[in-house]
Amino acid sequence: MPGKDEMILILDFGSQYTQLIARRIREENIYCEIVPFNTDLISYKDRPIKGYILSGGPASVTDSDSPRLDKSFFKSDIPILGVCYGMQLMAAILGGELTKSKNREYGQSQITVNTESRLFKGVNKSSRVWMSHGDSIISFPDDFTVIGSTETVKIAAVEQKNANLYGLQFHPEVMHTAEGKKILHNFLFDICGCSGNWTTESFIKSTVADLKIRLKDKKVVLAISGGVDSTVCSLLLKEAIGENLYAIFVDNGVLRKNEFVDVEKMLSSLGLNLKAVDASQLFLDRLKGISDPEEKRKIIGRTFIDVFEDEASKIGEVEYLAQGTLYPDVIESVSFKGPSATIKSHHNVGGLKDRMKLKLVEPLRELFKDEVRQLGQKFGLEHKFVGRHPFPGPGLAVRIIGEITPARLEILREADAIYMDELHGSGQYDKIWQAFAVLLPVKSVGVMGDERTYENVVALRAVTSTDGMTADWAVIPSDVLARISNRIINSVKGVNRVTYDISSKPPATIEWE
């Protein structure tokens, strides 16, 4: 398979940065996967693994119940890079000495490195790194060489050339580590011998070929929303199976203002075999009285499947349901990726019924959002497709905190439409990864004219990001925010206060629910 004749396997010990390691590897055009630390690697014996990376993690290696690996793992000829907890685990298993620190070291530090090491080839002798660890390594086995130190950490980087073992006490994957990208590049190319041939072109070629073999002349229904994920998914499937793809766009009752009509028009321009289905009342009936965000997501997921199965029965002999599920959806939805905590159920992967009659096909589930955008550009999609902000499957249901009612939907639709209009008009939209309005479950006192009001509060959310795994709140000019706030309060009946969310991810999530 083009582009997948080499891969890096990341063993996850629960670090909040594990997904960032994967992102940095993908940026080098190398395929990688994240698996739990206790994965039975026998299942990967026929995979072209060129290197292992052991992630960081919140546990202390000195605790008796901390995540471990068998000593035999380190006897492989395949290069291994331990990061933070991964390096400490390497020390503990191979005969080093560790101690539990009284104070956790967290933040920036200055490291001095041995540039003769293959890991630090071409790296500045002194540079800024990002530390995050609670244990300290007192010693490594004698056959290891210390190749990096800070003022407070003598053993900040090590190598054992003969066994291809390397360890970093800092996180090379985060942007705060100045030379992190170069260090990872050295490990991937100079040490692991990767060639970096996993490109958008190779992904399209191999995925289309796989889909042709898997689906053959079978009919497939695709859940399509007009967003970049499902749209790119539709183009991959269309190239593989042509008219046997039936794209179904569903009005789930919690779409944005004019979304159903506008998206149907956009998708029709792609020449897809498209059917638009208004199932809004069915969704809203099932959501009535529901406030819990997880329950909302699961209800919408199950109802989606009901609608697709019903539509598929009208087509006849449909075997597959396609979805634009991405890798972050999978990572955030389930805990099988290791000790990393489940953050939320994604409607694509967390709400599917056990009794679903259709087989699932998810051509994009190995990709991050920016990789999907690159695919869209390769397919020649216009900016109105690839540049759209992400919109969750549960839609406004998870942007209305609390119960969903027609009146609350109307308020949020109008406020969100004003927000988007002003972002486009001010040139801010394309600078932002995702923006949306949220209707809060509280009311506040206000004054309009000479009268006291007690009405709803709308929160505005806007973030910058690469793939949604981490995000910073976007700095929108104050005059633009002022204009948005004034328009919403003056135009949307039932709102007397607008706030702006300045939380980053982590510790917050992008969506409020």
Coordinates of C-alpha atoms in Angstrom, one line a residue:
M1 CA 0.0 0.0 0.0
P2 CA 1.6 3.3 -1.1
G3 CA 2.7 5.4 1.9
K4 CA 2.1 2.7 4.5
D5 CA 5.2 0.6 3.9
E6 CA 6.5 2.2 7.1
M7 CA 5.0 3.3 10.3
I8 CA 5.7 4.5 13.8
L9 CA 3.8 3.0 16.7
I10 CA 3.1 5.2 19.7
L11 CA 2.5 3.5 23.0
D12 CA 0.1 5.7 25.1
F13 CA 0.7 6.0 28.8
G14 CA -1.9 8.7 29.3
S15 CA -0.2 11.9 28.4
Q16 CA -2.3 14.9 27.3
Y17 CA 0.3 15.4 24.6
T18 CA 0.2 11.9 23.1
Q19 CA -1.9 13.1 20.1
L20 CA 0.5 15.9 19.5
I21 CA 3.3 13.3 19.0
A22 CA 1.2 11.7 16.3
R23 CA 0.5 15.1 14.7
R24 CA 4.2 15.9 14.5
I25 CA 5.0 12.5 12.9
R26 CA 2.2 13.0 10.4
E27 CA 3.6 16.4 9.5
E28 CA 6.8 14.5 8.4
N29 CA 4.6 12.5 6.0
I30 CA 5.0 9.3 8.1
Y31 CA 2.1 7.1 9.1
C32 CA 1.7 6.4 12.8
E33 CA -0.8 5.0 15.2
I34 CA -1.5 5.4 18.9
V35 CA -2.2 2.2 20.9
P36 CA -2.5 1.5 24.6
F37 CA 0.8 0.7 26.3
N38 CA -0.4 -2.8 27.1
T39 CA -1.3 -3.7 23.5
D40 CA -0.4 -7.2 22.5
L41 CA 2.3 -6.3 19.9
I42 CA 1.9 -9.8 18.3
S43 CA -0.9 -8.3 16.4
Y44 CA 1.6 -5.9 14.8
K45 CA 4.2 -8.4 13.9
D46 CA 3.4 -8.2 10.2
R47 CA 3.2 -4.4 10.2
P48 CA 6.2 -2.3 8.9
I49 CA 7.1 -0.7 12.2
K50 CA 10.2 1.4 11.9
G51 CA 10.2 2.8 15.4
Y52 CA 8.4 3.0 18.8
I53 CA 7.7 6.1 20.9
L54 CA 6.7 5.7 24.5
S55 CA 4.5 8.7 25.5
G56 CA 4.5 10.6 28.7
G57 CA 1.9 10.0 31.4
P58 CA 0.5 11.2 34.7
A59 CA 1.6 8.1 36.8
S60 CA 4.7 7.8 38.8
V61 CA 7.1 5.0 37.8
T62 CA 7.9 4.5 41.5
D63 CA 4.3 3.5 42.3
S64 CA 3.7 -0.3 42.4
D65 CA 0.6 0.0 40.2
S66 CA 2.1 2.2 37.5
P67 CA 1.8 1.2 33.8
R68 CA 4.7 -1.1 32.9
L69 CA 6.2 -2.9 29.9
D70 CA 8.0 -6.3 29.9
K71 CA 11.8 -6.0 29.8
S72 CA 11.8 -8.0 26.6
F73 CA 10.3 -5.1 24.7
F74 CA 13.6 -3.2 24.9
K75 CA 15.5 -6.1 23.3
S76 CA 14.0 -5.4 19.9
D77 CA 16.3 -4.1 17.1
I78 CA 13.6 -1.5 16.4
P79 CA 14.5 2.0 17.7
I80 CA 12.7 3.2 20.8
L81 CA 12.2 6.8 22.0
G82 CA 11.0 7.3 25.5
V83 CA 9.4 10.7 26.3
C84 CA 9.1 11.8 29.9
Y85 CA 7.3 8.9 31.6
G86 CA 8.5 6.7 28.7
M87 CA 12.1 7.6 29.5
Q88 CA 11.6 7.0 33.3
L89 CA 10.0 3.6 32.6
M90 CA 13.0 2.7 30.4
A91 CA 15.3 3.6 33.3
A92 CA 13.3 1.7 35.9
I93 CA 13.0 -1.5 33.8
L94 CA 16.6 -1.6 32.6
G95 CA 18.2 -1.1 36.0
G96 CA 18.4 2.7 36.5
E97 CA 17.5 4.5 39.7
L98 CA 14.6 6.9 40.2
T99 CA 13.2 9.0 43.0
K100 CA 9.8 10.6 43.5
S101 CA 10.2 14.4 43.5
K102 CA 8.7 16.5 46.2
N103 CA 7.7 19.1 43.6
R104 CA 6.6 18.4 40.0
E105 CA 8.7 20.2 37.4
Y106 CA 6.4 21.9 34.9
G107 CA 7.3 24.6 32.4
Q108 CA 10.2 25.9 30.4
S109 CA 13.8 25.0 31.0
Q110 CA 17.1 25.5 29.1
I111 CA 18.9 22.3 28.0
T112 CA 22.5 21.8 26.9
V113 CA 22.9 18.8 24.5
N114 CA 25.7 16.7 22.9
T115 CA 25.2 17.5 19.2
E116 CA 27.4 14.5 18.3
S117 CA 24.4 12.3 19.2
R118 CA 22.3 11.3 16.2
L119 CA 19.2 12.5 18.1
F120 CA 20.6 16.1 18.4
K121 CA 22.3 16.3 15.0
G122 CA 21.9 19.9 13.7
V123 CA 20.3 21.0 16.9
N124 CA 21.5 24.1 18.8
K125 CA 23.8 23.2 21.7
S126 CA 21.6 25.1 24.1
S127 CA 17.8 25.7 23.6
R128 CA 14.5 26.0 25.3
V129 CA 12.5 22.8 26.2
W130 CA 9.2 22.0 28.0
M131 CA 9.4 19.9 31.1
S132 CA 6.5 18.1 32.8
H133 CA 7.5 15.4 35.2
G134 CA 7.2 14.4 38.9
D135 CA 10.0 11.7 39.1
S136 CA 13.7 12.3 38.8
I137 CA 16.2 9.9 37.3
I138 CA 19.2 9.5 39.5
S139 CA 21.1 7.0 37.2
F140 CA 20.8 5.0 34.0
P141 CA 22.6 1.7 33.4
D142 CA 26.3 2.1 32.5
D143 CA 25.8 1.3 28.8
F144 CA 23.7 4.5 28.4
T145 CA 25.2 7.9 27.7
V146 CA 23.8 11.1 29.0
I147 CA 23.4 13.4 26.0
G148 CA 21.5 16.3 27.5
S149 CA 21.2 18.2 30.8
T150 CA 19.6 21.2 32.4
E151 CA 20.5 23.2 35.5
T152 CA 18.1 21.1 37.6
V153 CA 18.1 17.8 35.7
K154 CA 21.4 16.1 35.1
I155 CA 19.9 13.3 33.1
A156 CA 17.6 15.1 30.7
A157 CA 18.4 13.0 27.6
V158 CA 20.1 9.6 27.1
E159 CA 21.0 7.2 24.3
Q160 CA 22.2 3.6 24.0
K161 CA 23.4 3.4 20.4
N162 CA 23.9 -0.3 20.1
A163 CA 20.4 -1.1 21.3
N164 CA 18.8 1.9 19.5
L165 CA 17.3 3.2 22.8
Y166 CA 16.8 7.0 23.3
G167 CA 15.1 8.9 26.1
L168 CA 14.0 12.5 26.6
Q169 CA 12.9 14.0 30.0
F170 CA 11.2 16.8 28.1
H171 CA 8.4 17.0 25.5
P172 CA 9.7 17.5 22.0
E173 CA 6.2 17.5 20.5
V174 CA 5.0 20.7 22.1
M175 CA 5.7 24.1 20.5
H176 CA 7.4 25.3 23.7
T177 CA 10.4 23.0 22.9
A178 CA 12.3 25.2 20.4
E179 CA 14.2 22.3 18.6
G180 CA 11.5 19.7 19.2
K181 CA 10.6 19.3 15.5
K182 CA 14.2 18.8 14.5
I183 CA 14.8 16.3 17.3
L184 CA 11.8 14.2 16.2
H185 CA 12.9 14.5 12.6
N186 CA 16.3 13.1 13.6
F187 CA 14.7 10.1 15.3
L188 CA 12.3 9.4 12.5
F189 CA 14.7 9.7 9.6
D190 CA 18.3 9.3 10.8
I191 CA 17.6 6.7 13.5
C192 CA 14.5 4.9 12.3
G193 CA 15.3 5.2 8.6
C194 CA 11.9 6.4 7.5
S195 CA 11.5 7.9 4.0
G196 CA 8.4 10.0 4.6
N197 CA 6.2 8.9 1.7
W198 CA 2.8 9.0 3.3
T199 CA 1.3 11.9 1.4
T200 CA -2.1 13.1 0.4
E201 CA -1.6 11.6 -3.1
S202 CA -0.6 8.2 -1.7
F203 CA -3.5 8.3 0.8
I204 CA -6.0 9.0 -2.0
K205 CA -4.5 6.2 -4.2
S206 CA -4.4 3.6 -1.5
T207 CA -7.8 4.4 0.0
V208 CA -9.6 4.4 -3.3
A209 CA -8.0 1.1 -4.2
D210 CA -9.0 -0.4 -0.8
L211 CA -12.5 0.9 -1.1
K212 CA -12.9 -0.7 -4.6
I213 CA -11.8 -4.0 -3.2
R214 CA -13.9 -3.8 0.0
L215 CA -17.1 -2.4 -1.5
K216 CA -17.0 -3.8 -5.1
D217 CA -20.5 -3.3 -6.5
K218 CA -22.2 -2.8 -3.1
K219 CA -24.4 0.2 -2.4
V220 CA -23.3 2.7 0.3
V221 CA -25.3 5.4 2.1
L222 CA -23.2 8.3 3.3
A223 CA -24.1 10.6 6.2
I224 CA -23.2 14.0 4.7
S225 CA -23.3 17.4 6.3
G226 CA -21.6 19.7 3.9
G227 CA -18.6 20.0 6.2
V228 CA -15.1 19.2 5.0
D229 CA -15.0 15.8 6.6
S230 CA -18.1 14.2 5.0
T231 CA -17.6 16.1 1.8
V232 CA -14.1 14.7 1.3
C233 CA -15.4 11.3 2.3
S234 CA -18.0 11.5 -0.4
L235 CA -15.4 12.3 -3.1
L236 CA -13.3 9.3 -2.0
L237 CA -16.3 7.0 -2.2
K238 CA -17.6 8.5 -5.4
E239 CA -14.2 7.9 -7.1
A240 CA -14.2 4.3 -5.8
I241 CA -17.8 3.2 -6.4
G242 CA -19.5 6.0 -8.5
E243 CA -23.3 5.9 -8.6
N244 CA -23.4 3.2 -5.9
L245 CA -22.8 6.0 -3.4
Y246 CA -26.0 7.5 -2.0
A247 CA -25.3 10.6 -0.1
I248 CA -28.0 11.5 2.5
F249 CA -28.2 14.9 4.1
V250 CA -30.4 15.0 7.1
D251 CA -32.1 18.0 8.7
N252 CA -31.8 16.9 12.4
G253 CA -33.7 19.9 13.7
V254 CA -30.6 21.4 15.3
L255 CA -28.9 22.9 12.2
R256 CA -27.9 26.6 11.9
K257 CA -30.0 29.2 10.2
N258 CA -30.7 28.4 6.6
E259 CA -28.2 25.4 6.8
F260 CA -30.5 22.8 5.3
V261 CA -31.2 24.8 2.1
D262 CA -27.7 26.2 1.7
V263 CA -25.9 22.9 2.2
E264 CA -28.2 21.1 -0.2
K265 CA -27.3 23.6 -2.9
M266 CA -23.6 23.4 -2.2
L267 CA -23.5 19.6 -2.3
S268 CA -25.6 19.4 -5.4
S269 CA -22.9 21.3 -7.2
L270 CA -20.5 18.4 -6.7
G271 CA -22.7 16.0 -8.8
L272 CA -23.3 13.7 -6.0
N273 CA -26.1 11.2 -5.9
L274 CA -27.8 13.3 -3.1
K275 CA -31.0 13.0 -1.2
A276 CA -32.0 15.6 1.4
V277 CA -34.2 14.4 4.2
D278 CA -36.2 16.6 6.6
A279 CA -36.3 14.5 9.9
S280 CA -36.2 17.5 12.1
Q281 CA -39.4 16.8 14.0
L282 CA -38.3 13.2 14.8
F283 CA -35.1 14.4 16.3
L284 CA -36.7 17.2 18.3
D285 CA -39.4 14.9 19.6
R286 CA -36.8 12.5 20.9
L287 CA -34.7 15.3 22.4
K288 CA -37.6 16.8 24.3
G289 CA -36.9 17.3 28.0
I290 CA -33.3 16.0 27.7
S291 CA -30.6 18.2 29.3
D292 CA -27.7 15.8 29.8
P293 CA -25.1 16.4 27.0
E294 CA -24.0 12.8 26.7
E295 CA -27.7 11.7 26.4
K296 CA -28.2 14.3 23.7
R297 CA -25.3 13.0 21.7
K298 CA -26.4 9.4 22.0
I299 CA -30.0 10.2 21.1
I300 CA -28.9 12.0 18.0
G301 CA -26.5 9.2 17.1
R302 CA -29.2 6.6 17.4
T303 CA -31.7 8.7 15.5
F304 CA -29.3 9.2 12.7
I305 CA -28.9 5.5 12.3
D306 CA -32.7 5.1 12.4
V307 CA -33.1 7.6 9.6
F308 CA -30.3 6.1 7.5
E309 CA -31.6 2.6 7.9
D310 CA -35.0 3.8 6.8
E311 CA -33.6 5.6 3.8
A312 CA -31.4 2.7 2.9
S313 CA -34.4 0.4 2.9
K314 CA -36.0 2.6 0.2
I315 CA -32.8 2.3 -2.0
G316 CA -32.7 -1.5 -1.6
E317 CA -29.8 -3.9 -0.9
V318 CA -27.7 -1.4 0.8
E319 CA -24.9 -3.0 3.0
Y320 CA -22.8 -0.1 4.2
L321 CA -23.1 3.2 6.1
A322 CA -20.2 5.7 5.5
Q323 CA -19.3 8.4 7.9
G324 CA -16.6 11.1 7.9
T325 CA -15.2 10.1 11.3
L326 CA -11.7 11.5 12.0
Y327 CA -8.9 10.2 14.2
P328 CA -9.6 12.8 17.0
D329 CA -13.2 11.7 17.1
V330 CA -12.0 8.1 17.8
I331 CA -9.4 9.2 20.4
E332 CA -11.8 11.5 22.3
S333 CA -14.6 9.0 22.3
V334 CA -13.1 5.8 23.6
S335 CA -10.5 4.9 26.2
F336 CA -9.1 1.9 24.2
K337 CA -6.3 4.2 23.2
G338 CA -4.7 3.6 26.5
P339 CA -5.0 5.4 29.9
S340 CA -6.0 8.7 28.3
A341 CA -9.4 9.6 29.7
T342 CA -12.6 9.5 27.7
I343 CA -13.6 13.1 27.1
K344 CA -16.9 12.8 25.4
S345 CA -18.8 10.5 23.1
H346 CA -18.6 11.6 19.5
H347 CA -21.9 11.1 17.7
N348 CA -20.1 9.2 14.9
V349 CA -18.4 6.6 17.1
G350 CA -20.1 6.8 20.5
G351 CA -23.8 6.6 19.7
L352 CA -24.1 3.7 17.3
K353 CA -26.6 1.1 18.2
D354 CA -25.5 -2.5 18.8
R355 CA -28.3 -3.6 16.5
M356 CA -27.3 -1.5 13.5
K357 CA -28.0 -3.4 10.4
L358 CA -25.6 -1.6 8.1
K359 CA -21.8 -2.2 8.1
L360 CA -19.7 0.8 8.8
V361 CA -17.1 2.3 6.5
E362 CA -15.0 5.3 7.7
P363 CA -12.4 6.2 5.1
L364 CA -11.0 9.1 7.1
R365 CA -10.8 7.6 10.5
E366 CA -7.0 7.6 10.4
L367 CA -6.7 11.4 9.6
F368 CA -6.6 14.6 11.5
K369 CA -8.7 17.6 10.4
D370 CA -5.9 19.5 8.6
E371 CA -5.0 16.4 6.7
V372 CA -8.6 16.2 5.5
R373 CA -8.4 19.8 4.3
Q374 CA -5.3 18.9 2.3
L375 CA -7.2 16.1 0.7
G376 CA -10.0 18.4 -0.2
Q377 CA -7.6 20.8 -1.9
K378 CA -6.2 17.9 -3.9
F379 CA -9.7 17.0 -5.0
G380 CA -10.1 20.6 -6.2
L381 CA -12.8 21.6 -3.7
E382 CA -13.6 25.3 -3.4
H383 CA -12.7 27.2 -0.3
K384 CA -16.4 27.3 0.8
F385 CA -16.0 23.5 1.5
V386 CA -12.4 23.2 2.8
G387 CA -12.5 26.5 4.7
R388 CA -15.7 25.8 6.6
H389 CA -15.4 25.7 10.4
P390 CA -16.1 22.3 12.0
F391 CA -19.7 21.8 12.9
P392 CA -20.6 18.9 15.3
G393 CA -23.0 16.2 14.3
P394 CA -25.2 17.0 17.3
G395 CA -25.2 20.6 16.0
L396 CA -26.9 23.2 18.1
A397 CA -28.1 20.5 20.6
V398 CA -24.7 20.7 22.3
R399 CA -24.5 24.5 22.0
I400 CA -27.8 25.0 23.9
I401 CA -26.8 24.2 27.4
G402 CA -29.8 22.4 28.9
E403 CA -33.1 21.5 27.4
I404 CA -33.7 22.1 23.7
T405 CA -36.9 23.9 22.7
P406 CA -38.0 25.6 19.5
A407 CA -37.8 29.0 21.2
R408 CA -34.3 28.5 22.4
L409 CA -33.2 27.1 19.0
E410 CA -34.6 30.3 17.3
I411 CA -32.6 32.5 19.7
L412 CA -29.3 30.6 19.1
R413 CA -29.8 30.4 15.3
E414 CA -30.2 34.2 15.1
A415 CA -27.3 35.0 17.4
D416 CA -25.0 32.6 15.6
A417 CA -26.0 33.9 12.2
I418 CA -25.1 37.4 13.3
Y419 CA -21.8 36.2 14.7
M420 CA -20.8 34.4 11.5
D421 CA -21.8 37.4 9.4
E422 CA -19.6 39.7 11.3
L423 CA -16.7 37.4 11.3
H424 CA -16.9 37.0 7.5
G425 CA -17.4 40.8 7.0
S426 CA -14.4 41.7 9.2
G427 CA -12.1 39.2 7.6
Q428 CA -11.7 37.2 10.9
Y429 CA -13.5 34.0 9.8
D430 CA -10.5 32.5 8.0
K431 CA -8.1 33.4 10.8
I432 CA -10.2 31.2 13.2
W433 CA -10.3 27.4 13.3
Q434 CA -13.8 27.3 14.8
A435 CA -16.3 29.8 16.1
F436 CA -19.8 29.5 17.4
A437 CA -22.4 31.0 19.8
V438 CA -23.6 29.1 22.9
L439 CA -27.0 29.7 24.6
L440 CA -26.5 29.5 28.4
P441 CA -29.0 28.0 30.8
V442 CA -29.1 31.3 32.9
K443 CA -30.8 34.6 32.6
S444 CA -29.4 38.0 33.7
V445 CA -30.8 41.3 34.6
G446 CA -30.5 44.1 32.1
V447 CA -32.0 47.4 31.1
M448 CA -33.5 48.2 27.7
G449 CA -34.9 51.6 27.3
D450 CA -36.4 52.5 30.7
E451 CA -37.4 48.9 31.5
R452 CA -35.7 46.2 33.5
T453 CA -35.2 43.0 31.6
Y454 CA -34.4 39.4 32.7
E455 CA -33.3 37.6 29.7
N456 CA -30.9 35.1 28.1
V457 CA -27.1 35.1 28.0
V458 CA -25.2 34.2 24.8
A459 CA -21.5 33.2 25.0
L460 CA -19.2 33.6 21.9
R461 CA -16.5 31.0 21.4
A462 CA -13.6 31.2 18.9
V463 CA -10.4 29.2 18.8
T464 CA -7.2 28.8 16.8
S465 CA -6.0 25.3 16.3
T466 CA -4.4 22.8 13.9
D467 CA -6.5 19.7 14.5
G468 CA -8.8 20.4 17.5
M469 CA -6.7 18.3 19.8
T470 CA -5.4 21.5 21.5
A471 CA -6.7 25.0 21.0
D472 CA -6.1 28.6 22.1
W473 CA -8.9 31.2 22.3
A474 CA -8.8 33.5 19.3
V475 CA -8.0 37.2 19.9
I476 CA -10.8 39.0 17.9
P477 CA -10.4 42.8 17.7
S478 CA -12.4 44.5 20.4
D479 CA -14.3 46.7 17.9
V480 CA -15.5 43.5 16.0
L481 CA -16.6 41.9 19.3
A482 CA -18.4 45.1 20.3
R483 CA -20.2 45.2 16.9
I484 CA -21.2 41.5 17.3
S485 CA -22.5 42.0 20.8
N486 CA -24.5 45.1 19.9
R487 CA -26.1 43.5 16.9
I488 CA -27.1 40.4 18.9
I489 CA -28.6 42.3 21.8
N490 CA -30.4 44.7 19.6
S491 CA -31.6 42.2 17.1
V492 CA -32.3 38.9 18.9
K493 CA -35.3 39.0 21.1
G494 CA -34.7 37.4 24.4
V495 CA -31.0 38.2 24.8
N496 CA -29.6 41.0 26.9
R497 CA -26.0 39.9 27.6
V498 CA -23.2 38.6 25.4
T499 CA -19.9 37.1 26.9
Y500 CA -16.7 35.9 25.2
D501 CA -15.1 32.6 26.2
I502 CA -11.3 33.0 26.8
S503 CA -10.6 29.3 27.8
S504 CA -8.0 27.2 26.0
K505 CA -8.0 23.4 25.4
P506 CA -6.9 22.0 27.7
P507 CA -8.2 22.4 30.3
A508 CA -11.5 23.3 28.6
T509 CA -12.9 21.6 25.5
I510 CA -13.7 23.6 22.4
E511 CA -17.4 22.8 22.5
W512 CA -19.3 23.6 25.8
E513 CA -21.0 20.2 25.9

